[in-house]
């Protein structure tokens, strides 16, 4: 293989790698379903293929107290609507992929979540 061809292949591979890395967060979504339920509520809200970027509000009026993470990514649950950490004891709870979590009685409910990516 000639020296010029090797340089061309190396430059092409580097350009391809850089372009794939630059766009890796755009449009990606979770694979699977996140399910939320309020305290003693039969109603369950599910989110499928949620974008991995940003803060997502949980659409349960009183917040969620039960979560099941059946996705391929981890999530962080927050007691506020803007996914910001605070001094609240139940704020910023990490729920790994394929696991679930339930708040203790009187601990408050989750209002938003973000995806760890």
XYZ file of N, CA and C in Angstrom:
351
model
N 0.854 -1.168 0.000
C 0.000 0.000 0.000
C 0.900 1.232 0.000
N 0.580 2.185 -0.849
C 1.409 3.378 -0.955
C 1.198 4.298 0.247
N 2.191 5.140 0.462
C 2.152 6.092 1.572
C 0.982 7.069 1.408
N 0.743 7.521 0.179
C -0.348 8.468 -0.091
C -1.717 7.836 0.204
N -1.867 6.567 -0.156
C -3.142 5.886 0.084
C -3.389 5.700 1.587
N -2.327 5.361 2.328
C -2.446 5.210 3.771
C -2.866 6.515 4.435
N -2.301 7.614 4.011
C -2.666 8.920 4.560
C -4.120 9.244 4.229
N -4.551 8.935 3.036
C -5.940 9.174 2.636
C -6.923 8.360 3.466
N -6.593 7.102 3.681
C -7.471 6.249 4.489
C -7.516 6.740 5.930
N -6.381 7.103 6.483
C -6.321 7.607 7.862
C -7.106 8.905 7.993
N -6.960 9.815 7.044
C -7.686 11.090 7.087
C -9.189 10.860 6.955
N -9.578 9.953 6.073
C -10.999 9.642 5.905
C -11.607 9.030 7.160
N -10.887 8.123 7.791
C -11.376 7.503 9.026
C -11.492 8.529 10.139
N -10.525 9.430 10.243
C -10.573 10.480 11.270
C -11.764 11.410 11.042
N -12.011 11.788 9.781
C -13.145 12.665 9.478
C -14.469 11.982 9.804
N -14.578 10.708 9.483
C -15.793 9.957 9.789
C -16.010 9.852 11.298
N -14.960 9.585 12.047
C -15.052 9.485 13.502
C -15.459 10.809 14.116
N -14.870 11.905 13.663
C -15.225 13.227 14.192
C -16.669 13.593 13.883
N -17.153 13.305 12.699
C -18.530 13.653 12.366
C -19.520 12.800 13.150
N -19.211 11.543 13.379
C -20.098 10.685 14.165
C -20.131 11.125 15.622
N -18.998 11.529 16.164
C -18.932 11.992 17.550
C -19.681 13.296 17.727
N -19.578 14.195 16.786
C -20.230 15.500 16.899
C -21.741 15.382 16.902
N -22.283 14.380 16.254
C -23.732 14.237 16.152
C -24.292 13.159 17.066
N -23.483 12.581 17.952
C -23.939 11.430 18.711
C -25.077 11.737 19.669
N -25.209 12.954 20.193
C -26.270 13.266 21.132
C -27.534 13.783 20.479
N -27.491 14.062 19.199
C -28.633 14.659 18.531
C -29.655 13.605 18.146
N -30.858 13.744 18.648
C -31.929 12.862 18.253
C -31.924 11.480 18.874
N -30.955 11.178 19.737
C -30.941 9.858 20.364
C -32.048 9.773 21.402
N -32.578 8.587 21.579
C -33.634 8.402 22.573
C -33.368 7.141 23.374
N -34.062 7.061 24.501
C -33.968 5.858 25.310
C -34.600 4.709 24.539
N -34.146 3.524 24.773
C -34.737 2.352 24.153
C -35.461 1.608 25.258
N -36.775 1.593 25.184
C -37.563 0.943 26.207
C -38.580 1.881 26.821
N -39.119 1.494 27.972
C -40.216 2.223 28.592
C -39.884 2.568 30.048
N -40.151 3.824 30.409
C -40.116 4.272 31.805
C -41.556 4.361 32.270
N -41.888 3.728 33.377
C -43.257 3.747 33.888
C -43.291 4.418 35.255
N -44.258 5.319 35.428
C -44.422 6.051 36.686
C -45.834 5.853 37.212
N -45.964 5.835 38.541
C -47.266 5.733 39.183
C -47.231 6.558 40.457
N -48.347 7.185 40.757
C -48.471 7.953 41.985
C -48.787 7.050 43.164
N -48.714 7.603 44.367
C -48.984 6.847 45.592
C -50.405 6.279 45.577
N -50.533 4.968 45.753
C -51.829 4.264 45.801
C -52.720 4.576 44.603
N -52.129 4.802 43.453
C -52.906 5.122 42.262
C -52.860 3.958 41.285
N -53.993 3.597 40.697
C -53.983 2.552 39.680
C -53.516 3.079 38.313
N -53.440 4.403 38.173
C -53.050 5.012 36.901
C -51.532 4.996 36.769
N -51.074 4.564 35.595
C -49.645 4.513 35.322
C -49.359 5.323 34.063
N -48.313 6.135 34.111
C -47.879 6.919 32.950
C -46.583 6.296 32.435
N -46.506 6.071 31.132
C -45.306 5.480 30.541
C -44.712 6.411 29.499
N -43.401 6.444 29.462
C -42.656 7.220 28.471
C -41.831 6.243 27.647
N -42.039 6.246 26.351
C -41.293 5.375 25.449
C -40.359 6.198 24.590
N -39.158 5.716 24.415
C -38.178 6.331 23.519
C -38.046 7.837 23.744
N -37.838 8.230 24.976
C -37.661 9.626 25.363
C -36.292 10.124 24.909
N -36.216 11.386 24.501
C -34.918 11.958 24.136
C -33.963 11.877 25.316
N -32.686 11.627 25.043
C -31.711 11.501 26.126
C -31.251 12.860 26.643
N -31.569 13.916 25.946
C -31.148 15.252 26.388
C -32.302 15.979 27.049
N -31.982 16.855 27.972
C -32.977 17.717 28.585
C -33.617 17.147 29.832
N -34.524 17.939 30.361
C -35.291 17.604 31.554
C -36.711 17.257 31.125
N -37.270 16.210 31.686
C -38.600 15.741 31.303
C -39.520 15.771 32.518
N -40.630 16.466 32.400
C -41.614 16.509 33.489
C -42.414 15.222 33.512
N -42.730 14.774 34.714
C -43.553 13.589 34.890
C -45.002 14.044 34.952
N -45.822 13.559 34.033
C -47.183 14.060 33.855
C -48.187 13.405 34.803
N -47.875 13.414 36.081
C -48.802 12.951 37.109
C -49.037 14.153 38.022
N -50.282 14.581 38.192
C -50.558 15.823 38.924
C -49.891 15.925 40.302
N -49.914 14.865 41.090
C -49.311 14.903 42.429
C -47.893 14.347 42.447
N -47.339 14.057 41.283
C -45.998 13.496 41.200
C -46.021 11.981 41.298
N -44.890 11.374 40.991
C -44.766 9.920 40.993
C -44.052 9.442 42.250
N -44.491 8.310 42.748
C -43.824 7.694 43.894
C -43.282 6.309 43.559
N -43.637 5.781 42.404
C -43.146 4.485 41.935
C -42.597 4.668 40.528
N -41.438 4.092 40.258
C -40.868 4.123 38.909
C -40.306 2.752 38.575
N -40.485 2.365 37.320
C -39.867 1.149 36.790
C -39.111 1.563 35.535
N -37.810 1.320 35.540
C -36.955 1.707 34.429
C -36.659 0.486 33.566
N -37.448 0.294 32.532
C -37.227 -0.794 31.576
C -36.612 -0.236 30.298
N -35.563 0.556 30.458
C -34.838 1.107 29.309
C -33.412 0.590 29.334
N -32.651 0.980 28.343
C -31.235 0.593 28.280
C -30.328 1.679 28.844
N -30.921 2.689 29.500
C -30.138 3.783 30.081
C -30.582 4.022 31.525
N -29.750 4.726 32.270
C -30.064 5.087 33.642
C -30.748 6.448 33.665
N -31.549 6.709 34.706
C -32.233 7.984 34.852
C -31.995 8.530 36.257
N -32.194 9.837 36.397
C -32.138 10.505 37.693
C -33.488 11.178 37.900
N -34.098 10.955 39.070
C -35.419 11.496 39.404
C -35.274 12.690 40.340
N -36.102 13.713 40.117
C -36.032 14.944 40.908
C -37.395 15.287 41.478
N -37.404 15.952 42.632
C -38.652 16.386 43.247
C -39.138 17.717 42.693
N -38.311 18.403 41.940
C -38.734 19.668 41.342
C -38.997 19.460 39.851
N -39.493 20.509 39.206
C -39.856 20.405 37.786
C -38.700 20.675 36.831
N -37.554 21.145 37.343
C -36.478 21.575 36.445
C -35.201 20.736 36.528
N -35.279 19.570 37.134
C -34.138 18.641 37.195
C -32.900 19.254 37.842
N -33.095 20.114 38.808
C -31.951 20.728 39.493
C -31.783 20.085 40.865
N -30.555 19.707 41.200
C -30.308 19.142 42.522
C -30.634 20.158 43.613
N -31.074 19.663 44.753
C -31.361 20.521 45.896
C -30.987 19.779 47.167
N -31.246 20.395 48.301
C -30.923 19.779 49.583
C -31.995 18.805 50.064
N -33.056 18.636 49.286
C -34.108 17.693 49.666
C -33.522 16.282 49.735
N -33.912 15.493 50.730
C -33.316 14.156 50.889
C -33.652 13.178 49.762
N -34.765 13.377 49.048
C -35.188 12.452 48.007
C -35.002 13.050 46.616
N -34.164 14.057 46.483
C -33.986 14.719 45.201
C -32.689 14.261 44.547
N -32.769 13.874 43.302
C -31.594 13.396 42.586
C -31.373 11.907 42.793
N -32.438 11.129 42.786
C -32.344 9.677 42.979
C -31.954 9.013 41.665
N -30.917 8.193 41.701
C -30.392 7.495 40.537
C -31.085 6.135 40.416
N -31.660 5.856 39.255
C -32.305 4.559 39.017
C -31.653 3.939 37.786
N -30.911 2.891 38.008
C -30.191 2.227 36.924
C -31.147 1.481 35.996
N -30.639 1.122 34.843
C -31.430 0.410 33.844
C -31.976 -0.896 34.408
N -33.185 -1.226 34.035
C -33.934 -2.422 34.430
C -34.201 -2.529 35.930
N -34.120 -1.417 36.662
C -34.430 -1.424 38.092
C -35.653 -0.561 38.366
N -36.124 -0.583 39.609
C -37.264 0.234 39.998
C -36.980 0.884 41.344
N -37.831 1.842 41.714
C -37.675 2.525 42.988
C -39.040 3.005 43.462
N -39.200 3.065 44.777
C -40.427 3.537 45.397
C -40.025 4.470 46.524
N -40.706 5.609 46.633
C -40.386 6.531 47.722
C -40.948 6.003 49.037
N -40.317 6.387 50.112
C -40.818 6.041 51.440
C -42.046 6.907 51.731
N -42.969 6.427 52.560
C -44.144 7.247 52.902
C -43.722 8.597 53.479
N -44.326 9.647 52.976
C -44.027 10.997 53.443
C -42.756 11.611 52.880
N -42.069 10.901 51.999
C -40.804 11.408 51.455
C -40.989 12.358 50.281
N -42.198 12.528 49.809
C -42.419 13.397 48.656
C -42.444 12.593 47.374
N -42.730 13.276 46.307
C -42.850 12.585 45.022
C -41.919 13.204 43.997
N -41.697 12.476 42.907
C -40.835 12.935 41.837
C -41.648 13.702 40.822
N -41.104 14.812 40.349
C -41.793 15.672 39.377
C -41.119 15.694 38.007
N -39.843 15.314 37.940
C -39.130 15.346 36.659
C -38.025 14.295 36.660
N -37.475 14.059 35.479
C -36.350 13.130 35.360
C -35.446 13.560 34.222
N -34.198 13.129 34.310
C -33.238 13.319 33.224
C -32.579 11.976 32.955
N -32.040 11.837 31.753
C -31.431 10.598 31.329
C -29.917 10.729 31.440
N -29.275 9.709 31.976
C -27.817 9.677 32.082
C -27.305 9.144 30.755
N -26.498 9.929 30.050
C -25.976 9.495 28.757
C -24.545 9.912 28.581
